[in-house]
Short mmCIF file of C-alpha atoms in Angstrom, two decimals:
data_model
loop_
_atom_site.label_atom_id
_atom_site.label_comp_id
_atom_site.label_asym_id
_atom_site.label_seq_id
_atom_site.Cartn_x
_atom_site.Cartn_y
_atom_site.Cartn_z
CA MET A 18 -60.89 -47.57 0.19
CA GLY A 19 -63.42 -46.49 -2.06
CA SER A 20 -65.82 -48.51 -3.81
CA ALA A 21 -64.76 -48.81 -7.67
CA GLY A 22 -66.80 -46.24 -9.57
CA VAL A 23 -69.52 -45.12 -6.87
CA PRO A 24 -69.45 -41.18 -6.89
CA VAL A 25 -68.77 -39.20 -3.69
CA VAL A 26 -68.66 -35.63 -2.19
CA VAL A 27 -65.81 -34.39 0.08
CA GLY A 28 -66.64 -32.55 3.12
CA LEU A 29 -63.73 -30.00 3.87
CA ASP A 30 -63.68 -28.69 7.55
CA ASN A 31 -61.77 -25.36 7.73
CA GLY A 32 -60.30 -24.32 11.12
CA GLY A 33 -57.97 -21.65 12.46
CA THR A 34 -54.98 -24.14 12.56
CA SER A 35 -56.13 -27.34 10.17
CA ASN A 36 -58.10 -28.43 7.66
CA ASN A 37 -60.26 -32.16 8.32
CA ALA A 38 -61.26 -33.82 5.38
CA THR A 39 -63.59 -36.66 4.74
CA VAL A 40 -65.44 -38.76 1.63
CA LEU A 41 -68.65 -39.68 1.66
CA THR A 42 -70.22 -42.24 -1.14
CA VAL A 43 -73.68 -41.02 -2.78
CA ASP A 44 -75.23 -44.32 -1.07
CA GLY A 45 -74.46 -43.13 2.76
CA ARG A 46 -70.93 -44.60 3.50
CA PHE A 47 -68.21 -42.42 4.90
CA LEU A 48 -64.90 -43.77 3.45
CA VAL A 49 -62.73 -41.82 6.38
CA ASP A 50 -62.89 -43.18 9.85
CA GLY A 51 -61.10 -40.74 12.06
CA LEU A 52 -59.36 -37.42 11.29
CA LEU A 53 -57.71 -36.52 8.45
CA GLU A 54 -55.76 -33.23 9.17
CA ILE A 55 -53.65 -30.85 7.52
CA PRO A 56 -52.50 -27.23 8.15
CA SER A 57 -55.30 -24.95 6.95
CA GLU A 58 -52.80 -21.91 6.48
CA VAL A 59 -55.78 -19.14 6.82
CA ARG A 60 -52.98 -16.84 8.79
CA ALA A 61 -51.09 -16.52 5.24
CA GLY A 62 -54.15 -14.96 3.72
CA PRO A 63 -57.31 -16.15 1.42
CA GLU A 64 -54.73 -17.35 -1.44
CA ALA A 65 -52.90 -19.74 0.67
CA ALA A 66 -56.02 -21.07 2.49
CA ILE A 67 -57.65 -22.08 -0.87
CA GLU A 68 -54.61 -24.18 -2.09
CA ALA A 69 -54.56 -25.80 1.43
CA LEU A 70 -58.14 -26.45 0.96
CA ALA A 71 -57.75 -27.91 -2.43
CA ARG A 72 -54.81 -30.11 -0.79
CA ALA A 73 -57.08 -31.29 1.97
CA LEU A 74 -59.47 -32.69 -0.94
CA ASP A 75 -56.49 -34.32 -2.74
CA GLY A 76 -55.27 -35.74 0.27
CA ALA A 77 -58.64 -37.46 1.17
CA LEU A 78 -59.04 -38.84 -2.34
CA ALA A 79 -55.22 -40.30 -2.15
CA GLN A 80 -56.36 -41.66 1.20
CA THR A 81 -59.37 -43.62 -0.02
CA GLY A 82 -58.46 -44.38 -3.29
CA VAL A 83 -61.42 -42.39 -5.16
CA PRO A 84 -60.28 -40.97 -8.72
CA ARG A 85 -61.21 -37.06 -8.66
CA GLU A 86 -63.76 -37.55 -11.44
CA LEU A 87 -65.86 -39.35 -9.21
CA VAL A 88 -66.24 -36.31 -7.06
CA ARG A 89 -69.78 -34.41 -7.87
CA ALA A 90 -69.53 -31.91 -4.67
CA VAL A 91 -67.68 -30.43 -1.98
CA GLY A 92 -69.26 -29.20 1.49
CA LEU A 93 -67.15 -26.59 3.37
CA ASP A 94 -67.36 -25.22 6.53
CA THR A 95 -65.46 -22.56 8.38
CA PRO A 96 -65.70 -20.71 11.74
CA GLY A 97 -68.33 -17.71 11.41
CA PRO A 98 -69.25 -15.04 11.00
CA ALA A 99 -70.08 -15.44 7.17
CA SER A 100 -72.93 -15.35 5.10
CA ALA A 101 -75.05 -18.26 3.93
CA ALA A 102 -73.28 -18.17 0.49
CA GLY A 103 -70.05 -18.38 2.29
CA VAL A 104 -68.69 -14.89 2.31
CA ILE A 105 -66.72 -13.81 5.48
CA SER A 106 -68.10 -10.83 7.30
CA SER A 107 -66.90 -7.72 6.37
CA ARG A 108 -65.52 -6.93 9.71
CA GLY A 109 -63.53 -10.21 9.65
CA SER A 110 -63.77 -12.81 12.29
CA THR A 111 -61.21 -13.96 14.98
CA ASN A 112 -59.75 -16.70 12.71
CA PHE A 113 -59.97 -14.38 9.48
CA SER A 114 -58.09 -11.60 10.68
CA GLN A 115 -56.09 -10.31 7.68
CA PRO A 116 -57.76 -7.55 6.14
CA ALA A 117 -57.91 -9.43 2.81
CA TRP A 118 -60.36 -12.22 4.54
CA ARG A 119 -63.01 -8.95 5.05
CA GLY A 120 -66.04 -9.65 2.63
CA PHE A 121 -63.97 -13.09 1.06
CA ASP A 122 -66.08 -15.01 -0.58
CA VAL A 123 -64.57 -18.40 0.28
CA ARG A 124 -66.82 -20.51 -1.02
CA GLY A 125 -67.03 -19.02 -4.51
CA ALA A 126 -63.45 -19.05 -4.61
CA LEU A 127 -62.84 -22.61 -3.69
CA GLU A 128 -65.25 -23.51 -6.44
CA ARG A 129 -63.55 -21.61 -9.06
CA ARG A 130 -60.01 -23.34 -7.72
CA LEU A 131 -61.39 -26.96 -7.87
CA GLY A 132 -64.06 -26.72 -10.58
CA LEU A 133 -66.62 -28.65 -8.86
CA PRO A 134 -70.04 -27.52 -6.99
CA VAL A 135 -69.26 -26.25 -3.14
CA ILE A 136 -71.92 -26.34 -0.66
CA TYR A 137 -71.03 -24.17 2.40
CA HIS A 138 -72.16 -23.91 6.46
CA ASN A 139 -70.60 -22.31 9.23
CA ASP A 140 -68.93 -24.79 11.53
CA GLY A 141 -71.46 -24.65 14.17
CA ASN A 142 -74.36 -25.39 11.65
CA ALA A 143 -72.29 -28.33 10.41
CA ALA A 144 -72.04 -30.02 13.67
CA ALA A 145 -75.51 -29.44 14.24
CA LEU A 146 -76.51 -31.18 11.19
CA TYR A 147 -74.02 -34.16 11.64
CA ALA A 148 -75.56 -34.86 15.07
CA HIS A 149 -79.17 -34.43 13.62
CA HIS A 150 -78.19 -37.18 11.00
CA VAL A 151 -76.51 -39.35 13.15
CA PHE A 152 -79.34 -38.95 15.95
CA PHE A 153 -82.25 -39.34 13.66
CA GLY A 154 -80.83 -41.87 10.90
CA ALA A 155 -83.49 -42.89 8.45
CA ASP A 156 -85.89 -40.59 9.97
CA ALA A 157 -83.48 -37.49 9.83
CA MET A 158 -85.21 -35.65 6.78
CA SER A 159 -88.60 -35.90 9.09
CA ARG A 160 -87.31 -34.71 12.23
CA SER A 161 -86.08 -31.26 13.78
CA SER A 162 -83.39 -30.26 16.18
CA VAL A 163 -81.55 -27.31 18.05
CA ALA A 164 -77.67 -27.43 18.59
CA ALA A 165 -75.43 -25.73 21.36
CA ILE A 166 -71.85 -26.24 20.74
CA VAL A 167 -69.98 -24.74 23.40
CA GLY A 168 -66.48 -23.41 22.30
CA THR A 169 -64.44 -20.43 22.83
CA GLY A 170 -67.63 -18.99 21.87
CA LEU A 171 -71.35 -20.53 21.46
CA GLY A 172 -72.24 -22.00 18.04
CA GLY A 173 -74.74 -23.92 16.89
CA GLY A 174 -77.55 -24.68 14.52
CA VAL A 175 -81.34 -25.23 13.73
CA VAL A 176 -82.19 -27.91 11.81
CA GLU A 177 -85.82 -28.62 10.27
CA SER A 178 -86.67 -31.24 8.42
CA GLY A 179 -83.19 -32.35 7.86
CA ARG A 180 -81.57 -29.33 6.66
CA VAL A 181 -80.21 -26.36 8.23
CA ILE A 182 -82.26 -23.25 8.42
CA ALA A 183 -80.00 -20.46 7.10
CA GLY A 184 -81.91 -17.33 7.53
CA ALA A 185 -82.37 -14.41 5.23
CA ALA A 186 -78.72 -12.80 5.86
CA GLY A 187 -77.35 -16.43 6.77
CA MET A 188 -77.34 -15.61 10.18
CA ALA A 189 -79.99 -17.94 11.65
CA GLY A 190 -79.00 -20.57 14.10
CA GLU A 191 -76.45 -17.68 16.02
CA LEU A 192 -77.34 -18.91 19.42
CA GLY A 193 -74.63 -17.40 21.19
CA HIS A 194 -76.29 -14.15 21.00
CA VAL A 195 -79.89 -14.99 21.88
CA HIS A 196 -80.81 -12.90 25.32
CA ILE A 197 -81.76 -15.32 28.30
CA PRO A 198 -83.18 -14.06 31.59
CA LEU A 199 -80.79 -13.55 34.13
CA ASN A 200 -83.09 -13.77 37.24
CA GLY A 201 -82.19 -16.60 39.36
CA LEU A 202 -79.04 -17.29 37.18
CA LEU A 203 -76.21 -15.35 38.69
CA GLY A 204 -74.96 -15.66 42.00
CA PRO A 205 -75.23 -13.11 44.78
CA GLY A 206 -73.42 -9.53 43.88
CA GLN A 207 -72.51 -11.26 40.18
CA PRO A 208 -72.01 -8.35 37.71
CA GLU A 209 -74.24 -9.02 34.33
CA PRO A 210 -72.28 -10.69 31.76
CA THR A 211 -71.02 -8.99 28.70
CA CYS A 212 -70.22 -10.76 25.45
CA ALA A 213 -67.39 -9.61 23.08
CA CYS A 214 -70.18 -8.94 20.77
CA GLY A 215 -71.16 -5.81 22.75
CA PHE A 216 -74.32 -7.78 24.19
CA THR A 217 -75.13 -8.01 28.06
CA GLY A 218 -76.72 -11.45 29.06
CA ASP A 219 -76.60 -13.34 25.98
CA VAL A 220 -76.11 -17.15 25.96
CA GLU A 221 -72.26 -16.79 24.88
CA SER A 222 -71.34 -14.34 27.61
CA VAL A 223 -72.04 -17.41 30.21
CA ALA A 224 -71.95 -20.61 27.94
CA SER A 225 -68.50 -20.52 26.26
CA LEU A 226 -64.59 -20.50 27.21
CA THR A 227 -64.68 -16.78 26.34
CA GLY A 228 -67.68 -16.19 28.98
CA ILE A 229 -65.77 -18.50 31.71
CA GLU A 230 -62.57 -16.02 31.29
CA ARG A 231 -64.38 -12.78 30.95
CA ASN A 232 -67.41 -13.33 33.29
CA LEU A 233 -67.65 -16.40 35.50
CA LEU A 234 -64.27 -17.12 36.73
CA PRO A 235 -63.36 -13.61 37.85
CA TYR A 236 -66.98 -13.77 40.08
CA TRP A 237 -66.54 -17.55 41.48
CA LEU A 238 -62.84 -16.71 42.55
CA THR A 239 -64.08 -13.87 44.58
CA ARG A 240 -66.37 -16.90 46.20
CA TYR A 241 -63.62 -19.37 46.72
CA PRO A 242 -60.46 -16.94 47.02
CA ASP A 243 -58.62 -19.72 48.28
CA HIS A 244 -58.97 -21.87 45.04
CA PRO A 245 -55.70 -23.34 43.38
CA LEU A 246 -56.79 -21.38 40.22
CA ALA A 247 -56.51 -18.01 41.71
CA ALA A 248 -52.83 -18.50 41.76
CA GLU A 249 -53.03 -19.10 37.75
CA PRO A 250 -53.31 -16.21 35.16
CA LEU A 251 -56.75 -15.85 33.93
CA ALA A 252 -56.96 -17.32 30.67
CA ARG A 253 -54.91 -20.40 31.95
CA ALA A 254 -57.35 -20.65 34.96
CA ALA A 255 -60.04 -20.99 32.29
CA LYS A 256 -59.02 -23.49 30.45
CA LEU A 257 -58.15 -25.93 33.60
CA VAL A 258 -61.17 -25.54 35.31
CA ARG A 259 -62.91 -28.28 33.33
CA GLY A 260 -60.12 -30.46 35.09
CA TYR A 261 -61.51 -29.16 38.19
CA GLY A 262 -65.37 -30.13 37.25
CA GLU A 263 -64.37 -33.57 36.20
CA GLN A 264 -62.90 -34.15 40.04
CA GLY A 265 -66.39 -32.54 41.17
CA ASP A 266 -64.79 -29.46 42.56
CA ALA A 267 -66.99 -26.84 44.40
CA LEU A 268 -65.90 -23.92 42.45
CA ALA A 269 -66.23 -25.64 39.27
CA ARG A 270 -69.20 -27.39 39.37
CA ASP A 271 -71.07 -23.89 40.61
CA LEU A 272 -69.65 -22.50 37.31
CA PHE A 273 -70.50 -24.95 35.35
CA ALA A 274 -73.99 -25.09 36.65
CA GLN A 275 -74.38 -21.66 35.60
CA GLN A 276 -73.42 -22.63 32.19
CA ALA A 277 -75.82 -25.27 31.95
CA MET A 278 -78.63 -23.21 33.42
CA ALA A 279 -78.00 -20.76 30.45
CA LEU A 280 -77.84 -23.39 27.80
CA GLY A 281 -81.22 -24.49 29.40
CA ARG A 282 -82.79 -21.41 29.04
CA LEU A 283 -81.47 -21.00 25.76
CA PHE A 284 -83.54 -24.40 24.99
CA THR A 285 -86.35 -23.11 26.66
CA VAL A 286 -86.56 -20.17 23.80
CA ALA A 287 -85.94 -22.99 21.64
CA ALA A 288 -89.18 -25.10 22.63
CA ASN A 289 -91.31 -21.84 21.96
CA PHE A 290 -89.81 -20.93 18.57
CA THR A 291 -89.23 -24.28 16.82
CA ASP A 292 -90.53 -26.88 19.35
CA PRO A 293 -87.90 -29.45 18.07
CA HIS A 294 -87.67 -33.16 18.61
CA ALA A 295 -83.95 -33.09 19.99
CA TYR A 296 -81.54 -30.94 21.82
CA PHE A 297 -77.93 -31.35 21.35
CA VAL A 298 -75.10 -30.22 23.39
CA GLY A 299 -71.30 -30.39 21.98
CA GLY A 300 -68.29 -28.61 22.45
CA GLY A 301 -65.22 -29.27 24.85
CA VAL A 302 -67.68 -28.90 28.34
CA VAL A 303 -69.05 -32.45 27.03
CA GLU A 304 -65.98 -33.97 26.14
CA ALA A 305 -65.05 -34.77 29.41
CA ALA A 306 -65.06 -37.64 32.05
CA PRO A 307 -68.60 -39.57 31.80
CA GLU A 308 -69.75 -38.28 35.28
CA PHE A 309 -69.42 -34.76 34.50
CA ARG A 310 -70.47 -34.72 30.90
CA ASP A 311 -73.66 -36.76 31.92
CA TRP A 312 -74.17 -34.27 35.24
CA PHE A 313 -73.85 -31.49 32.70
CA LEU A 314 -76.18 -32.90 30.10
CA ALA A 315 -78.97 -33.44 33.03
CA THR A 316 -78.32 -30.15 34.37
CA VAL A 317 -79.32 -28.68 31.11
CA ARG A 318 -82.23 -30.88 30.88
CA GLU A 319 -83.31 -29.84 34.36
CA HIS A 320 -83.22 -25.93 33.39
CA THR A 321 -85.07 -26.47 30.04
CA VAL A 322 -88.69 -25.91 30.48
CA LEU A 323 -90.77 -27.68 28.26
CA ARG A 324 -94.78 -28.42 28.40
CA GLU A 325 -95.76 -31.98 29.05
CA GLU A 326 -96.69 -32.44 25.31
CA GLN A 327 -93.17 -31.66 24.53
CA ALA A 328 -91.11 -33.32 27.26
CA ALA A 329 -93.19 -36.47 26.26
CA VAL A 330 -91.25 -36.37 22.81
CA ALA A 331 -88.02 -34.21 23.20
CA THR A 332 -84.82 -35.86 23.58
CA PHE A 333 -81.35 -34.38 24.74
CA ALA A 334 -78.03 -35.81 23.59
CA LEU A 335 -74.73 -34.82 23.16
CA VAL A 336 -73.11 -33.91 19.42
CA PRO A 337 -71.12 -37.27 18.79
CA GLU A 338 -67.52 -37.03 17.40
CA ARG A 339 -67.08 -33.17 17.46
CA ASP A 340 -63.76 -33.45 15.92
CA MET A 341 -65.28 -34.80 12.81
CA ALA A 342 -68.45 -33.57 12.84
CA GLY A 343 -67.74 -30.46 10.73
CA ALA A 344 -66.26 -32.28 7.84
CA ARG A 345 -69.24 -34.98 7.87
CA GLY A 346 -71.95 -32.43 8.56
CA VAL A 347 -70.92 -30.48 5.21
CA ALA A 348 -70.29 -33.77 3.59
CA ILE A 349 -74.31 -34.69 4.23
CA ALA A 350 -75.02 -30.95 2.95
CA ALA A 351 -73.51 -31.44 -0.25
CA LEU A 352 -75.12 -34.97 -0.77
CA GLU A 353 -78.42 -33.71 -0.14
CA ALA A 354 -77.88 -30.73 -2.43
CA LEU A 355 -76.74 -33.29 -5.37
CA ARG A 356 -79.80 -35.51 -4.20
CA THR A 357 -82.45 -32.26 -4.56
CA VAL A 358 -81.22 -30.91 -7.93
CA PRO A 359 -82.32 -32.19 -11.21
CA GLU A 360 -79.49 -33.65 -13.26
CA SER A 361 -80.23 -31.23 -15.93
CA ARG A 362 -79.64 -28.21 -13.64
CA PRO A 363 -76.22 -26.76 -11.92
CA LEU A 364 -76.02 -27.27 -8.16
CA VAL A 365 -74.97 -23.60 -7.59
CA ALA A 366 -75.92 -20.67 -9.94
#
């Protein structure tokens, strides 16, 4: 339950099917331990979705016993692509498929609905920020990190001095669309992998569920034609392959070794761009049996080429509690925004 009279910020994580909410006190304590989910209503359009986010906030306050007048700011994350200011791409996105979503200012609309300052990040950046703050704790504001979140696509974020780097158009940290060298990564006769974004040979074309379905599995099934997954529809087989990987299956390990190598090459690029203190890996691929998860992270590290001086100070780690990472990450961002703006100035222009 909330501490009497202590101001809070609320973190709202918006997804394709559900919203998750959390409450963070201004002295840095999360008042929600697990998932606090309600339907997100994004398929019903922007108006219904904004109301669902408002309900999620009310539900979190009811759960924690915090009165609404103690809420100082709200953090919001959604799937991308969206601008740094929380405007959904003019081309729409997978989760925001209705025409009304194209170019919709989701941050501004929620701010107007709630009458509270709203701070926005995309979901990859939010998870990256949470991983950074959990891992570094009191030292978070003096550390840097890069996080790759392997899901349907490849999300992530770049954190410098405890803050997400957004970029001029809000599209920094789109790690999935960084091109990586394919020489030595592809198997004999393996076609160059293509991404839904139109690129060939970017990280997402290999290290994502979509990459498994489009590129990796069709190839590896030609190398293991008698594999049980050959009898499954490709979309289903792509979702089942991790279970085989956990059991040490040869096809699955070959496939996931390619993903790990792709992430290692991405982190090698990051090492030369930002030289971070930590490299984080998150997503379904590491929400797996401990042996598989540890093998995958070790393989990523093995394929990350660091200079001796970098290797001495860099850490490789997993994104913790990924289900809660989005809501908690944007709550941290909202709290940081509160701390850095003088009382006399509004949080958002």
